[in-house]
Coordinates of C-alpha atoms in Angstrom, one line a residue:
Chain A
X982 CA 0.7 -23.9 -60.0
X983 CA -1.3 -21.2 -58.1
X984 CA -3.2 -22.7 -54.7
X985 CA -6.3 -22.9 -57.0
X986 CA -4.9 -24.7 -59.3
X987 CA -3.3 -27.3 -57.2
X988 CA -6.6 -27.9 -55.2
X989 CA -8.4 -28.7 -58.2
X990 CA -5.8 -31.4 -59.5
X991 CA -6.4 -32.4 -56.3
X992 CA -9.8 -32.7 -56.2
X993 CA -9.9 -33.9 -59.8
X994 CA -7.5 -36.8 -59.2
X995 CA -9.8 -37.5 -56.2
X996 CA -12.7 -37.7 -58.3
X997 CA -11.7 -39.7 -60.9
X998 CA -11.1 -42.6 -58.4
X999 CA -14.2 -42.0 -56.3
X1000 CA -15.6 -42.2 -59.7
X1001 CA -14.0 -45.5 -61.0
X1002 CA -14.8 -46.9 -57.2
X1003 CA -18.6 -45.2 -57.3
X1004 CA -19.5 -46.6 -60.8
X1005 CA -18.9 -50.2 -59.2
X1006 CA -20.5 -49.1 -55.8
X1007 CA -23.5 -47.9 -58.1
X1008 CA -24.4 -51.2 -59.5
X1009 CA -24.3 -52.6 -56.3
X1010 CA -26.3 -49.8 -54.4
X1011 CA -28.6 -47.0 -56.3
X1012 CA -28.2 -44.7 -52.7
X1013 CA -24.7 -44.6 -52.8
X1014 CA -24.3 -40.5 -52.8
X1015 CA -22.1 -40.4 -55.7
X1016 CA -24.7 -42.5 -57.6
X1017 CA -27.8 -40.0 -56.3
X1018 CA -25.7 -37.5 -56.9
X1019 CA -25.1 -38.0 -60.8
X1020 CA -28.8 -39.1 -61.1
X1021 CA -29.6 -35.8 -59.7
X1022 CA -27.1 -33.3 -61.2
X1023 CA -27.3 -34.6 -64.5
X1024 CA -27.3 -31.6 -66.5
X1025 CA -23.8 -30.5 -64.5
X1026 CA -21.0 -30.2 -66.8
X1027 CA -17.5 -31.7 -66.1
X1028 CA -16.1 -28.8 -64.5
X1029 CA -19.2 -27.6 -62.6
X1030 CA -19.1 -31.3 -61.4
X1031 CA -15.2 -30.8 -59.8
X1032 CA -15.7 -27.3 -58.8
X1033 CA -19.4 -27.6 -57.1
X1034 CA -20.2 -30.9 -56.0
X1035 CA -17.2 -33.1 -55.8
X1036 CA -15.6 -32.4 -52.1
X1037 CA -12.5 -31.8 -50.7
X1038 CA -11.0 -33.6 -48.3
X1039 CA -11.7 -30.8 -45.2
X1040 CA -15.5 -30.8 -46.7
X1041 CA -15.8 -34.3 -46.7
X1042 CA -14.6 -34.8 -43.4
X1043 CA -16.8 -31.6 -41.8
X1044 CA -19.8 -33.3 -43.5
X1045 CA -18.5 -36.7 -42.1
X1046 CA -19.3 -35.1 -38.4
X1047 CA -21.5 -32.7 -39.1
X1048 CA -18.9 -29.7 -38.1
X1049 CA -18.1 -31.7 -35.0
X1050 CA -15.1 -33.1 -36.0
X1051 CA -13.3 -35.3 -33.0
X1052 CA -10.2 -33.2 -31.7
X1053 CA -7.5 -35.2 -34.1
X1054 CA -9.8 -34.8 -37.0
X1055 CA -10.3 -30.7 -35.8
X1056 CA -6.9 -30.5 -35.4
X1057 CA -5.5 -32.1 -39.2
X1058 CA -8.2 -30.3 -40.7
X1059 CA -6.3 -26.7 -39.6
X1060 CA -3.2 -27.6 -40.1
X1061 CA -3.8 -28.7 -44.0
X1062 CA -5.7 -25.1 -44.0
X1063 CA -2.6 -23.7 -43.0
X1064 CA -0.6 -24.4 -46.0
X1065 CA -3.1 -22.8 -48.4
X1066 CA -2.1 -19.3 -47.2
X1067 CA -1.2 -17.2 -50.4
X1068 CA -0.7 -13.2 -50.4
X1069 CA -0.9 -10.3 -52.6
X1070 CA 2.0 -9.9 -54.8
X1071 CA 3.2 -6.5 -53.1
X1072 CA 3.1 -8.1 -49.5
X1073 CA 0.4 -5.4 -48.1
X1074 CA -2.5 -7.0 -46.2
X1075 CA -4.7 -4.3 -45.7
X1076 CA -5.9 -2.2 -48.7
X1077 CA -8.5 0.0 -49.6
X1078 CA -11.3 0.0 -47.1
X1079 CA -14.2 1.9 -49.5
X1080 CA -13.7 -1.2 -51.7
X1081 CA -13.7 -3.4 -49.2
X1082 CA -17.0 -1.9 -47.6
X1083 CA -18.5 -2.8 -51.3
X1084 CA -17.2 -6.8 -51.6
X1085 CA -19.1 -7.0 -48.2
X1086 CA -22.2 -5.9 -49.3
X1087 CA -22.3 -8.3 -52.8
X1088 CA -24.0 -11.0 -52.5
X1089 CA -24.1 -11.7 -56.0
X1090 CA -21.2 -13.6 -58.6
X1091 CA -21.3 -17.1 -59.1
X1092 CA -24.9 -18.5 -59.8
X1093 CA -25.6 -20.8 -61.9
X1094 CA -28.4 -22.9 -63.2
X1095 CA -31.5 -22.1 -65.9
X1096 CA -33.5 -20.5 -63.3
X1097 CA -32.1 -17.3 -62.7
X1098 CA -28.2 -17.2 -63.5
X1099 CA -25.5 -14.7 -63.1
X1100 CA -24.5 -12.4 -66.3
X1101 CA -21.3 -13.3 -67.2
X1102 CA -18.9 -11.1 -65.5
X1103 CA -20.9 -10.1 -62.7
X1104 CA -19.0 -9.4 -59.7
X1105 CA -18.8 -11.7 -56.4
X1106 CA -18.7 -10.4 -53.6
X1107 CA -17.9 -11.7 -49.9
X1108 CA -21.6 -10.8 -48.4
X1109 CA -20.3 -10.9 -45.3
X1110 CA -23.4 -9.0 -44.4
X1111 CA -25.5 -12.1 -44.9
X1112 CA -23.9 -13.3 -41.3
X1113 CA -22.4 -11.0 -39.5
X1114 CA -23.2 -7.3 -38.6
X1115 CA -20.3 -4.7 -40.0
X1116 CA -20.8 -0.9 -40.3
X1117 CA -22.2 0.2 -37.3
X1118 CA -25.8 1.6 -37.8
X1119 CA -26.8 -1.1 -40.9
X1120 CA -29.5 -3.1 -39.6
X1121 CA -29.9 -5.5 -42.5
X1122 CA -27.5 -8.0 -41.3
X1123 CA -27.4 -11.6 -40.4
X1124 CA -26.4 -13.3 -37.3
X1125 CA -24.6 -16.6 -38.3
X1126 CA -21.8 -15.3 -37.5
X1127 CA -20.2 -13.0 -34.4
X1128 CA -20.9 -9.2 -34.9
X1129 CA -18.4 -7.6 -36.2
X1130 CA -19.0 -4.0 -35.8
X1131 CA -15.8 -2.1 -33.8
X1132 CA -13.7 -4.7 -34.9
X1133 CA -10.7 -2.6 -35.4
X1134 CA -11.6 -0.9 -32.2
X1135 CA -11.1 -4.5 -30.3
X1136 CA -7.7 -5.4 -32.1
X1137 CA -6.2 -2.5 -33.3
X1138 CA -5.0 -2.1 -36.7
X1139 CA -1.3 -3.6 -36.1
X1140 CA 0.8 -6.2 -38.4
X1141 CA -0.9 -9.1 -36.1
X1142 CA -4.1 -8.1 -36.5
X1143 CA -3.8 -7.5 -40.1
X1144 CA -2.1 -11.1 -40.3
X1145 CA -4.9 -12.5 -38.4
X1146 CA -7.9 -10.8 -40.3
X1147 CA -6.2 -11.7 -43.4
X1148 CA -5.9 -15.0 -42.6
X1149 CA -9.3 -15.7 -41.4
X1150 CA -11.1 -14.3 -44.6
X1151 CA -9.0 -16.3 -46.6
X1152 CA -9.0 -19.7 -44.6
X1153 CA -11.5 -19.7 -41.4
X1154 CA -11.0 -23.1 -41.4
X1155 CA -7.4 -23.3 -40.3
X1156 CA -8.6 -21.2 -36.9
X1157 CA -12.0 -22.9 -36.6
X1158 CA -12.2 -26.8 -38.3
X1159 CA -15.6 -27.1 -40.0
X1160 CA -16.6 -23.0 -39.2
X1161 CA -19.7 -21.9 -41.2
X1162 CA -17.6 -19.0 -42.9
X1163 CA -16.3 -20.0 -46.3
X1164 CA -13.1 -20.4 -47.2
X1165 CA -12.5 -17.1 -49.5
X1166 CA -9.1 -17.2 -50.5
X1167 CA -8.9 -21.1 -50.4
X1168 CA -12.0 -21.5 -52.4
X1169 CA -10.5 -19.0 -55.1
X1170 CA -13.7 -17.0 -54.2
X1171 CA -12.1 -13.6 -53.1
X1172 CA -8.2 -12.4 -54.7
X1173 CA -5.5 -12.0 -52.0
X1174 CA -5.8 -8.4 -53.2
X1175 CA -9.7 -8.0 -52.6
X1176 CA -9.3 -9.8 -48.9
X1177 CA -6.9 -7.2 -48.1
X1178 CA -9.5 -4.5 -48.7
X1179 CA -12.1 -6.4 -46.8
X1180 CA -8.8 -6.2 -44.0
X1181 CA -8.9 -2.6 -44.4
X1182 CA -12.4 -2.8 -44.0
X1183 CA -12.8 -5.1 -40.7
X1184 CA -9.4 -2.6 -39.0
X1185 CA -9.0 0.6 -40.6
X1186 CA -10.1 3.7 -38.2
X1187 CA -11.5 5.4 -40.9
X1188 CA -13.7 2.5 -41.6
X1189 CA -18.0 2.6 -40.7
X1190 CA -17.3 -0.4 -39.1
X1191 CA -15.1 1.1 -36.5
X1192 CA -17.2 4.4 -36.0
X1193 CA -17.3 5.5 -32.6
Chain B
X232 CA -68.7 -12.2 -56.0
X233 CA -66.6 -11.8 -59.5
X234 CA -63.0 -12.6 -59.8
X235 CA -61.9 -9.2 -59.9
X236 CA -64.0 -8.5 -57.0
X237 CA -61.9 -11.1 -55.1
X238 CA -58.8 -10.2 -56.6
X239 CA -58.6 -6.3 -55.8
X240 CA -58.2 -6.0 -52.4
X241 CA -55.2 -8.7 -52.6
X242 CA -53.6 -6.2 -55.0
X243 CA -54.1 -3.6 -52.9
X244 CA -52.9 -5.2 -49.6
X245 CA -50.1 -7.2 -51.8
X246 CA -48.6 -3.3 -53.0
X247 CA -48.7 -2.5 -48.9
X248 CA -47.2 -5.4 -48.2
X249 CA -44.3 -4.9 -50.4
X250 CA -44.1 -1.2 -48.5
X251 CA -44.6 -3.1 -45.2
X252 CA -41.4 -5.7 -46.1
X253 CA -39.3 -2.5 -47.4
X254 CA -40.1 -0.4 -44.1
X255 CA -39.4 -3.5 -41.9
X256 CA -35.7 -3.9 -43.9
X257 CA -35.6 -0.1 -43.0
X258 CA -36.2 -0.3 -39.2
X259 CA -34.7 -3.6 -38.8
X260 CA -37.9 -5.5 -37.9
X261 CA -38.1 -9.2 -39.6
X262 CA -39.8 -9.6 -42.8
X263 CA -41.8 -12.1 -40.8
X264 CA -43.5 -9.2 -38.4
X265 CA -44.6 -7.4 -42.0
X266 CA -46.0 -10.4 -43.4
X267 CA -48.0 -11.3 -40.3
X268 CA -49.6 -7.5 -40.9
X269 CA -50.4 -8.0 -44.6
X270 CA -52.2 -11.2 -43.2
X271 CA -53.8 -9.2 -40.7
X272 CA -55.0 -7.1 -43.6
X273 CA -56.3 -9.2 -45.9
X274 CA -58.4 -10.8 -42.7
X275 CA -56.7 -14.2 -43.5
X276 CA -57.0 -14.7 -47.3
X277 CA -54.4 -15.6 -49.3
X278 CA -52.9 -14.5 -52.9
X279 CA -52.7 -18.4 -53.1
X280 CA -56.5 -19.1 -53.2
X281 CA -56.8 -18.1 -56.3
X282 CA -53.6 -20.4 -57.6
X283 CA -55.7 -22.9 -55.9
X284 CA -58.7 -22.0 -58.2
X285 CA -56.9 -22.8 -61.0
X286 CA -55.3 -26.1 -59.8
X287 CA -59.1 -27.2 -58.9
X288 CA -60.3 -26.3 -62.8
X289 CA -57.1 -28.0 -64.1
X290 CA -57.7 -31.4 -61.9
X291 CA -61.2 -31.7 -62.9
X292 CA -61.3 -30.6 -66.7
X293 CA -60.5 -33.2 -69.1
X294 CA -57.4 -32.5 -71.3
X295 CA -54.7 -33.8 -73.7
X296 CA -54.3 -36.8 -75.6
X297 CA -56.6 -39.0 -74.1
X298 CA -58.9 -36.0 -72.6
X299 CA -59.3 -37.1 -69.0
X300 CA -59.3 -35.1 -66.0
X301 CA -57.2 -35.6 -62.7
X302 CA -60.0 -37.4 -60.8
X303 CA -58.8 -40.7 -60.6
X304 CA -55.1 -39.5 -60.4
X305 CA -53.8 -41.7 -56.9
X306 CA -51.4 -39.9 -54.7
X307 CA -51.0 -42.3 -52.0
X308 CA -54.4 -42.9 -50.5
X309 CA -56.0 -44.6 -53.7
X310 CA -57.5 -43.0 -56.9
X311 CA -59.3 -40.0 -56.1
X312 CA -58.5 -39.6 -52.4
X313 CA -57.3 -36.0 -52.0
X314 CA -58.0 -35.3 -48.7
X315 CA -54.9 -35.5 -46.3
X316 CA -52.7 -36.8 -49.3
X317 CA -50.0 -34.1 -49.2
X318 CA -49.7 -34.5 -46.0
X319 CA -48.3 -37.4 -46.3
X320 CA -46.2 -37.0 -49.0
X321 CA -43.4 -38.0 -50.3
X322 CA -43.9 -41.7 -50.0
X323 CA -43.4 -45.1 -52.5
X324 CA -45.3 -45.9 -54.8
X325 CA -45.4 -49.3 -56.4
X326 CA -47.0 -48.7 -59.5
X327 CA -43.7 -46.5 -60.3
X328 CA -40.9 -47.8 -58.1
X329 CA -40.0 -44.6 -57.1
X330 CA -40.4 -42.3 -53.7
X331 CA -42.8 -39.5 -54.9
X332 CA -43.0 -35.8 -54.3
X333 CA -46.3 -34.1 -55.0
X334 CA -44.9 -32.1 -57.9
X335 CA -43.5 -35.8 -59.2
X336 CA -46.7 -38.1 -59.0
X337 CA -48.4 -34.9 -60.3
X338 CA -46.0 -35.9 -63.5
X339 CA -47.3 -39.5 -63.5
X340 CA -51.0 -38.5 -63.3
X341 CA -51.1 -36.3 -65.9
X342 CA -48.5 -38.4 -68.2
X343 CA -50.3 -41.4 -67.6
X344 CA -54.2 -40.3 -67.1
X345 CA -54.4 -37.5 -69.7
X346 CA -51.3 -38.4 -72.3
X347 CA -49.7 -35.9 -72.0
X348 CA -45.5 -36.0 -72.7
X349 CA -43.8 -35.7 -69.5
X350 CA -41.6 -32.6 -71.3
X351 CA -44.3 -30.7 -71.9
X352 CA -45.5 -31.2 -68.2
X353 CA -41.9 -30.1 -66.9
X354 CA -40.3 -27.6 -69.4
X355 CA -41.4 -24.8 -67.5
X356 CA -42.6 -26.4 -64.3
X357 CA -40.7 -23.6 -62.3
X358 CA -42.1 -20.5 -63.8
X359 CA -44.9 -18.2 -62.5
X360 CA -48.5 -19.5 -63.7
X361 CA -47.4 -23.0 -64.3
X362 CA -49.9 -26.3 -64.0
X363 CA -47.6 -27.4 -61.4
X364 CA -47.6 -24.6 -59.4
X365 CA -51.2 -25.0 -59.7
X366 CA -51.9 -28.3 -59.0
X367 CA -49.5 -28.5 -56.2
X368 CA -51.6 -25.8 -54.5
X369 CA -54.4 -27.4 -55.1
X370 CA -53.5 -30.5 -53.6
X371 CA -51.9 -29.3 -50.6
X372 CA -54.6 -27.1 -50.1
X373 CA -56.8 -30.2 -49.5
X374 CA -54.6 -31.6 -46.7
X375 CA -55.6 -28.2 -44.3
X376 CA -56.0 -29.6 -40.6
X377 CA -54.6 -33.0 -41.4
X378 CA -50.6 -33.7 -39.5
X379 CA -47.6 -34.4 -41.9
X380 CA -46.9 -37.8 -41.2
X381 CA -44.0 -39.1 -43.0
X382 CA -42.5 -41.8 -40.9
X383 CA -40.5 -43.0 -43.8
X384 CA -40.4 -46.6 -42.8
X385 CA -41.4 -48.5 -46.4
X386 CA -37.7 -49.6 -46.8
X387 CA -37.7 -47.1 -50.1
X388 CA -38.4 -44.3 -48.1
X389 CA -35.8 -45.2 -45.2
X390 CA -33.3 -45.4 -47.8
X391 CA -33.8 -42.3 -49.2
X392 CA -34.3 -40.8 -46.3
X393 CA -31.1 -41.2 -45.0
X394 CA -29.7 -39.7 -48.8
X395 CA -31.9 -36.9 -47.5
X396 CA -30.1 -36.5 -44.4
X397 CA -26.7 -37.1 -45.5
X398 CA -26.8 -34.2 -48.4
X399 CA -28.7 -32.0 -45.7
X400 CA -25.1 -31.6 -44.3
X401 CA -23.3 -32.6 -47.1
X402 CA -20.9 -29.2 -47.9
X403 CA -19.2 -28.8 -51.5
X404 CA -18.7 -25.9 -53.7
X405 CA -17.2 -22.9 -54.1
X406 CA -18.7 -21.5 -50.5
X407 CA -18.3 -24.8 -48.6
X408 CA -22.3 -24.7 -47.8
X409 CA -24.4 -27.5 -46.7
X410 CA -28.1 -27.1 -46.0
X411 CA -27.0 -27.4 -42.4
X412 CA -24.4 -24.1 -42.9
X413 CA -28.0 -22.3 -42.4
X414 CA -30.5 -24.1 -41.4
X415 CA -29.1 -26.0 -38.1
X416 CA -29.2 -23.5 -35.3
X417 CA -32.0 -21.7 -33.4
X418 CA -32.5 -17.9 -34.1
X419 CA -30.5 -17.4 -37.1
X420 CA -31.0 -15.1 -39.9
X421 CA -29.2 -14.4 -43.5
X422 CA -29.2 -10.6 -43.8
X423 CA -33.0 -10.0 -42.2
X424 CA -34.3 -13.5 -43.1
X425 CA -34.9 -15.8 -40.8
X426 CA -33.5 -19.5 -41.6
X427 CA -35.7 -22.5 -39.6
X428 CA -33.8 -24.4 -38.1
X429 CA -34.5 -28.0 -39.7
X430 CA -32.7 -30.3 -37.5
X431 CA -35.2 -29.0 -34.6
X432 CA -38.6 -31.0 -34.8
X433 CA -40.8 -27.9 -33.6
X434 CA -39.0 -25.4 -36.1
X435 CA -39.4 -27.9 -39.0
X436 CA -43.2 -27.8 -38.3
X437 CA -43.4 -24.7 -37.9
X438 CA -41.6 -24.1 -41.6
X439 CA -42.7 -27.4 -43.9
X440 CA -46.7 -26.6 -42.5
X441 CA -46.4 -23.5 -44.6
X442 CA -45.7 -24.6 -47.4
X443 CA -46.6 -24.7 -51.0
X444 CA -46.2 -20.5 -50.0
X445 CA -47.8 -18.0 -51.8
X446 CA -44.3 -15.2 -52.3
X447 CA -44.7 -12.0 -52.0
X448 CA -41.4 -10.7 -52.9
X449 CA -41.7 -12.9 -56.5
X450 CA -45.8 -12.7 -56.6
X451 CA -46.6 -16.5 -57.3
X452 CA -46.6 -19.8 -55.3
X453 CA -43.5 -21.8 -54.6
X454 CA -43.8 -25.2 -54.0
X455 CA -41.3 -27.2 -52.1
X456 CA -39.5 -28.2 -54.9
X457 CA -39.3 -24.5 -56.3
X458 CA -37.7 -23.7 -52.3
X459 CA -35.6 -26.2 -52.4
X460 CA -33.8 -25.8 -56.3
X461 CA -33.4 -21.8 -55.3
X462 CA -31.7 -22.5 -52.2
X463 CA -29.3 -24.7 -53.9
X464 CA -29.0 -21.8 -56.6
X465 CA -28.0 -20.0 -53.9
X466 CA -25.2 -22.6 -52.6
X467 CA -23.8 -22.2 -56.2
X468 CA -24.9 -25.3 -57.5
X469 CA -25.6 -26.6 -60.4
X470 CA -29.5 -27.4 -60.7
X471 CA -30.8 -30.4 -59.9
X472 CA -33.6 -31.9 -62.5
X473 CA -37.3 -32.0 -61.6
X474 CA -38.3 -34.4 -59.0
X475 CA -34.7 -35.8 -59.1
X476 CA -33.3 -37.8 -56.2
X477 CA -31.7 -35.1 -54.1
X478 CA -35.4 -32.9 -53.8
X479 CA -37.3 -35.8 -52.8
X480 CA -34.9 -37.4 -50.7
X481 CA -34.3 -33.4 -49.2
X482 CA -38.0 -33.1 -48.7
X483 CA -38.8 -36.8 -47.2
X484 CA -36.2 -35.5 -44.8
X485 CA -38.1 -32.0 -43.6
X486 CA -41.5 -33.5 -43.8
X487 CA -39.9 -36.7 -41.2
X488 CA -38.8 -34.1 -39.2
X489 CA -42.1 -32.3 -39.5
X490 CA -44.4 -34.7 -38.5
X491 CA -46.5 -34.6 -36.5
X492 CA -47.1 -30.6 -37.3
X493 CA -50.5 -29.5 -38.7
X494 CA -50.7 -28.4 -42.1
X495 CA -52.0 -24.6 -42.8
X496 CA -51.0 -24.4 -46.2
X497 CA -50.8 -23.1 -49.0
X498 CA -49.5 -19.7 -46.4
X499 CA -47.3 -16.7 -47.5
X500 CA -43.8 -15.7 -47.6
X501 CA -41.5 -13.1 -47.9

C-alpha cells in the first residue's frame, strides 16, 4: 500500500468511528463540529468528505492548539511525520530545476466546488510563490514563509542538503510540528519525482533562485 | 444626471485601475496602494453605488407571488428598521430559530414576504448581478457610520460563535490549511495580497468594515458570504451551501472580533 494509500485507510477507519460516535453526539448537541460540519458540507461526496474535511491525527492535534502544540505533543507530531518519508523510485533527490521553477509558480490543480472548479487534469502545482520569495528579482511573492532566494548559496547543493530540502517539501511537519507549509509529499499533493525538481530548484547553481 | 452619465467615468477609472493593479504587480507595490489611487480618482465614489441602486428598487418594488416589497422585511431591529441593521449582524432570530446572516434573513424576507421559493432566491445567489448581491449592498450600505457590534451573547450566538472560532483554525484537506494558516499574523501577504490578520481586533476592523466590497479584479460586489465560500475554494474544499452553518458561524466570528470598528461599506477591493 503506497503512503497515500495507507493514510487514507487511516483516516477512513478514523472516520467511520468519529462518525458512529458523532451521529450520537449529534442528537445530543447540534454544535458538535462533526454535526455543523455535515449540515454545512452537505453536497460533499464520500470521498471529498475523507480527503478534504475529515482530519488526520497531526491536523487535529495542530488545530487542537492552534499550531502551539505543548513540547510532547510538538515532539510526537514529528516523529509520526517521520515515517511518511517515501522517494523516487531511482533514488535521485534533486531533478530537473526548469521544471521545478514551473511547479512553484502553479497555484492552480485541485479546486473544487460549482463556483469556479478546476478542468479535469489541470496541473497542481506547489505555489510556493504564494509564501515565500524564490528566484531572485520576482517581486510577486508572499511572505508567510522565510525568503528563499540564494538558498543553494546558504547550503550548498551536497547529499545533506538535498536530503534536507527533500525532506522538508515533502513533510515540513516532521522539522516544524503544526508549520504553515503543507505537507506535499505526505498529503499526496506533489510526486517524489516533482519534489525532487522543486530540490533542484531550491539548490542547483544554475537555478534563478541562486543567481548571484 | 443620467445613469450613463454616472456610470462613465467609473468605466473609465475601473479600466485604469486594472492598469494601476497590473503596474503595482509589476513594481512590487501592494494592490492595496493601487486601489487607494483608483479611489482617489473617482473622488470617492464607488462601482458599488450603483449595485446599491438596484438593491434599493428591488427592496421597495412589490414582486412575486404575493407582490409585496421588502419594506416590512425585519432584520434585527424590527420590521422596516434598516438603519444600523448590518451592522449588527449576524444575530438570532426567534421567528426562525436560526443565527442569521444578511444574505440568510434576506432569504426569509423575500420567501416569506413576497412568496417567492427559497430556490429560486439562491440558485444563483453567487453570480454577478444577482438580487442578493444587490440587496446585501443595499442593506449594508444603510449601516454607514454605525460600529459592528456583535457581542454574540444570546446563547445561540455564543454557541455558534465558538463553531466559528473552532473552524477558524480548524486545518483539513489536501494542503493542511485553516483560516488561521493565513489570516493569523501581522504583515503577511499570499503572493502580493495582503491577508488581515483576523485574530487581531484592530486588523479585523479594519477588514470586516469594508465589506460587502465592490471587486475590481471580478467587476461586481462580493458579499461576505461570496469571500468567505472562495477562500474555502481556495483551501480545496468542498463548498459549503448558502447561509449554512460554517459562513455564519465564520462570520459571527470576524464581525465579534470587529466590533467596535465603524462601518464604511459597501468599499472596494482588489
Amino acid at each position: 500500500m503506497s503512503a497515500r494509500g495507507l493514510h487514507a485507510g487511516i483516516v477512513i477507519t478514523a472516520l467511520g468511528v468519529a462518525l458512529a460516535a458523532s451521529s450520537h453526539a449529534r442528537a445530543e448537541d447540534p454544535m458538535d463540529m462533526d454535526a455543523v460540519l455535515h449540515r454545512s458540507f452537505r453536497t460533499a461526496t464520500p470521498d471529498e468528505w475523507t480527503s478534504r474535511l475529515a482530519q488526520d491525527e497531526t491536523q487535529a492535534l495542530c488545530s487542537r492548539y492552534r499550531n502551539l502544540p505543548p513540547a510532547e505533543v510538538a515532539a510526537k507530531i514529528r516523529e509520526a511525520q517521520e515515517r511518511t518519508f517515501r522517494y523516487p523510485g531511482d533514488g535521485r533527490l534533486s531533478g530537473d530545476w526548469r521544471d521545478g521553477a514551473k511547479l512553484a509558480a502553479i497555484g492552480t490543480g485541485g479546486h473544487i466546488g460549482r463556483i469556479q472548479p478546476d478542468p479535469p487534469g489541470r496541473p497542481k502545482g506547489g505555489n510556493c510563490y504564494a509564501c515565500h520569495e524564490l528566484a531572485k528579482g520576482e517581486v510577486a511573492a508572499g511572505n508567510l514563509g522565510p525568503s528563499l532566494t540564494g538558498f543553494g548559496l546558504r547550503l550548498g547543493d551536497t547529499a545533506e542538503s538535498r536530503a534536507y530540502t527533500y525532506r522538508k517539501i515533502y513533510n515540513a511537519q516532521a522539522f516544524h510540528a503544526c508549520s504553515a507549509m503543507p505537507r506535499f509529499g505526505t498529503n499526496g499533493w506533489l510526486t517524489p519525482e516533482q519534489i525532487a525538481d522543486l530540490v533542484a530548484y531550491l539548490l542547483d547553481p544554475g537555478s534563478p533562485v541562486n543567481a548571484r | 444626471m443620467t445613469f450613463r452619465d454616472r456610470l462613465l467615468p467609473w468605466v473609465t477609472a475601473l479600466a485604469s485601475c486594472l492598469v494601476l493593479v497590473a503596474g503595482a504587480r509589476a513594481e512590487g507595490r501592494s494592490a492595496a496602494d493601487a486601489i487607494h489611487e483608483y479611489r482617489e480618482m473617482l473622488e470617492d465614489a464607488n462601482p458599488a453605488d450603483l449595485v446599491e441602486m438596484r438593491g434599493e428598487e428591488l427592496w421597495s418594488t412589490a414582486r412575486g407571488p404575493r407582490h409585496a416589497s421588502l419594506e416590512q422585511c425585519d432584520l434585527g431591529l424590527g420590521p422596516g428598521v434598516l438603519d444600523g441593521a448590518y451592522a449588527r449582524l449576524p444575530r438570532y432570530f426567534a421567528d426562525t430559530g436560526r443565527v442569521q446572516d444578511a444574505e440568510s434573513r434576506l432569504v426569509t424576507c423575500i420567501t416569506r414576504l413576497q412568496g417567492i421559493p427559497r430556490e429560486d432566491v439562491v440558485r444563483h445567489w453567487y453570480r454577478r448581478g444577482s438580487d442578493i448581491e444587490a440587496l446585501v449592498t443595499f442593506v449594508a450600505a444603510r449601516s454607514k457610520g454605525s460600529p459592528v457590534d456583535v457581542p454574540a451573547r444570546e446563547p445561540h450566538e455564543a454557541a455558534l460563535l465558538a463553531v466559528g472560532a473552532d473552524f477558524f483554525f480548524r486545518r483539513s484537506g489536501p494542503l493542511d490549511f485553516a483560516c488561521s494558516t493565513c489570516h493569523s499574523q501581522d504583515d503577511r501577504r499570499i503572493r502580493l495580497q495582503e491577508v488581515p490578520n483576523f485574530t487581531d481586533p484592530a486588523a479585523a476592523r479594519a477588514s470586516m468594515t469594508q465589506w460587502p466590497a465592490y471587486r475590481v479584479s471580478q467587476s461586481s460586489v462580493w458579499t461576505m458570504e461570496r469571500r468567505l465560500v472562495d477562500c474555502i475554494r481556495q483551501m480545496r474544499y468542498p463548498e459549503p451551501g448558502f447561509a449554512s452553518d460554517v459562513l455564519v458561524a465564520l462570520q459571527l466570528y470576524l464581525q465579534h472580533q470587529a466590533s467596535g470598528g465603524v462601518m464604511q461599506g459597501p468599499g472596494i477591493r482588489r
